[in-house]
Tab-separated table of C-alpha atoms in Angstrom:
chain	number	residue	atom	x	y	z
A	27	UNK	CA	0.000	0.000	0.000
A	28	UNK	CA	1.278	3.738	-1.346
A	29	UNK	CA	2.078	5.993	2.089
A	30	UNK	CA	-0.873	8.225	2.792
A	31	UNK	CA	0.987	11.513	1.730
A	32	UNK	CA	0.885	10.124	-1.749
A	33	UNK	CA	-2.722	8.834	-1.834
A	34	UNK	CA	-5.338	10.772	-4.254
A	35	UNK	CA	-9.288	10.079	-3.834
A	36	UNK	CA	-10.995	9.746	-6.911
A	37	UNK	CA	-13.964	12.363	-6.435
A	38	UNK	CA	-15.283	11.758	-9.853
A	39	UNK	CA	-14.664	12.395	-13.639
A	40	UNK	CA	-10.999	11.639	-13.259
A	41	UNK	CA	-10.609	14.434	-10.680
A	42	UNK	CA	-8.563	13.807	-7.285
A	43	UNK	CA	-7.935	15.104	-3.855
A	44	UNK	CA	-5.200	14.105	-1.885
A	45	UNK	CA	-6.823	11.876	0.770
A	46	UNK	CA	-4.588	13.109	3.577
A	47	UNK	CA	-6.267	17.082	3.541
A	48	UNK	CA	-9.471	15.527	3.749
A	49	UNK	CA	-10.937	16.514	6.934
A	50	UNK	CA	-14.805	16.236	6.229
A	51	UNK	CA	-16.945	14.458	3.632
A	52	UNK	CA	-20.449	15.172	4.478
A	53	UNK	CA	-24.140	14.999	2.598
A	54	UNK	CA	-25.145	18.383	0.540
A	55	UNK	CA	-28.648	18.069	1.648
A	56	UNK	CA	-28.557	19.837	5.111
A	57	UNK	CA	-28.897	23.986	5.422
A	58	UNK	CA	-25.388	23.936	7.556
A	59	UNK	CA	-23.814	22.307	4.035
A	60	UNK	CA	-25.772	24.922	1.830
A	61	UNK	CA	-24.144	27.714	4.106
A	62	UNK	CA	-20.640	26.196	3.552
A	63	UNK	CA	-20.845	26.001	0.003
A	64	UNK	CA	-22.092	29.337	-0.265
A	65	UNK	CA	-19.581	30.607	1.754
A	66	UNK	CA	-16.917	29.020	0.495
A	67	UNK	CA	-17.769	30.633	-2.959
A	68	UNK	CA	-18.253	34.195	-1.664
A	69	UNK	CA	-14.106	33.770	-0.845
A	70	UNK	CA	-13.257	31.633	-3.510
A	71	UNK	CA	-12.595	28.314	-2.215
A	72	UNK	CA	-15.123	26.205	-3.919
A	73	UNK	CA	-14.481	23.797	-5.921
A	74	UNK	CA	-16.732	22.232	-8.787
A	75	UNK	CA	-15.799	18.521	-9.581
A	76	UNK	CA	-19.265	17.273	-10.941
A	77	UNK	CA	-19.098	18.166	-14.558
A	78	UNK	CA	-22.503	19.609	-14.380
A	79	UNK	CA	-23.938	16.623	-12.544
A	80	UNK	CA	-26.192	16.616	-9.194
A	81	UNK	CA	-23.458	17.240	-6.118
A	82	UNK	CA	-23.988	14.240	-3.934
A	83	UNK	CA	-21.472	15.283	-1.260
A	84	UNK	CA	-18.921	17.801	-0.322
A	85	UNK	CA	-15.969	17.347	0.480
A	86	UNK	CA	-14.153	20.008	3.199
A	87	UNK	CA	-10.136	20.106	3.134
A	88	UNK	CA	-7.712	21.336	5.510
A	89	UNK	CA	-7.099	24.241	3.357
A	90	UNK	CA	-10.504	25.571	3.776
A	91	UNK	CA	-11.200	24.335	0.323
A	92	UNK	CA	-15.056	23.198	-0.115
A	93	UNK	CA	-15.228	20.727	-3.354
A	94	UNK	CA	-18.206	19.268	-4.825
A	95	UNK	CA	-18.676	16.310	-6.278
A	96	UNK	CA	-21.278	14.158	-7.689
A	97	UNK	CA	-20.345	10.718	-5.889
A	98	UNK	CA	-22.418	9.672	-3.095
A	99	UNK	CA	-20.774	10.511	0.476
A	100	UNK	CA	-20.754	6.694	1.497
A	101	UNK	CA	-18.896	5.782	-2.051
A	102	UNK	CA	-16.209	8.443	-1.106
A	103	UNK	CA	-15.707	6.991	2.487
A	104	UNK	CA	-15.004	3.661	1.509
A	105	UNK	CA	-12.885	4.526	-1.046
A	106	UNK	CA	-11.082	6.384	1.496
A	107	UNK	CA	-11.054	3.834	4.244
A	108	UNK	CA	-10.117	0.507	2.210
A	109	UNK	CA	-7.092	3.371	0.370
A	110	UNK	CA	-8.520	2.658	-2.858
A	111	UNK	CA	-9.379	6.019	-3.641
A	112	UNK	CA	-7.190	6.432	-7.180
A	113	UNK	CA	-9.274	3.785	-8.462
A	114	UNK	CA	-12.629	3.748	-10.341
């Protein structure tokens, strides 16, 4: 297995995040996660990795980056947790 300051997440569409800034995945539904996004825009931080699609989860980094993308939020944590995450 690849050291974790080397591992990517696949997030969708060929796009990845290095797993180890991760510090939140969480669902887009809730008002808290509509403020974030919104937020994050206003300063420029957001990210869109859905290539147009319905965002399924958001993704927060340690960076204060918000990126969107269009793979459920449980998909994303197992790819994370079984370090498969440059995989499709």
């Amino acid at each position: 297995m690849k050291g974790l300051a080397t591992e990517l997440l696949n997030v969708g569409f060929g796009n990845m995040v290095v797993a180890r800034r991760i510090i939140a995945i969480v669902n887009p539904s809730s008002a808290p996660s509509k403020r974030l996004k919104d937020e994050a825009k206003e300063v420029r931080k957001l990210v869109d990795a859905t290539n147009g699609r319905r965002t399924r989860s958001i993704i927060v980094t340690d960076s204060d980056h918000v990126i969107l993308s269009a793979i459920q939020t449980e998909t994303l944590a197992q790819r994370l947790t079984e370090g498969q995450g440059a995989e499709e």
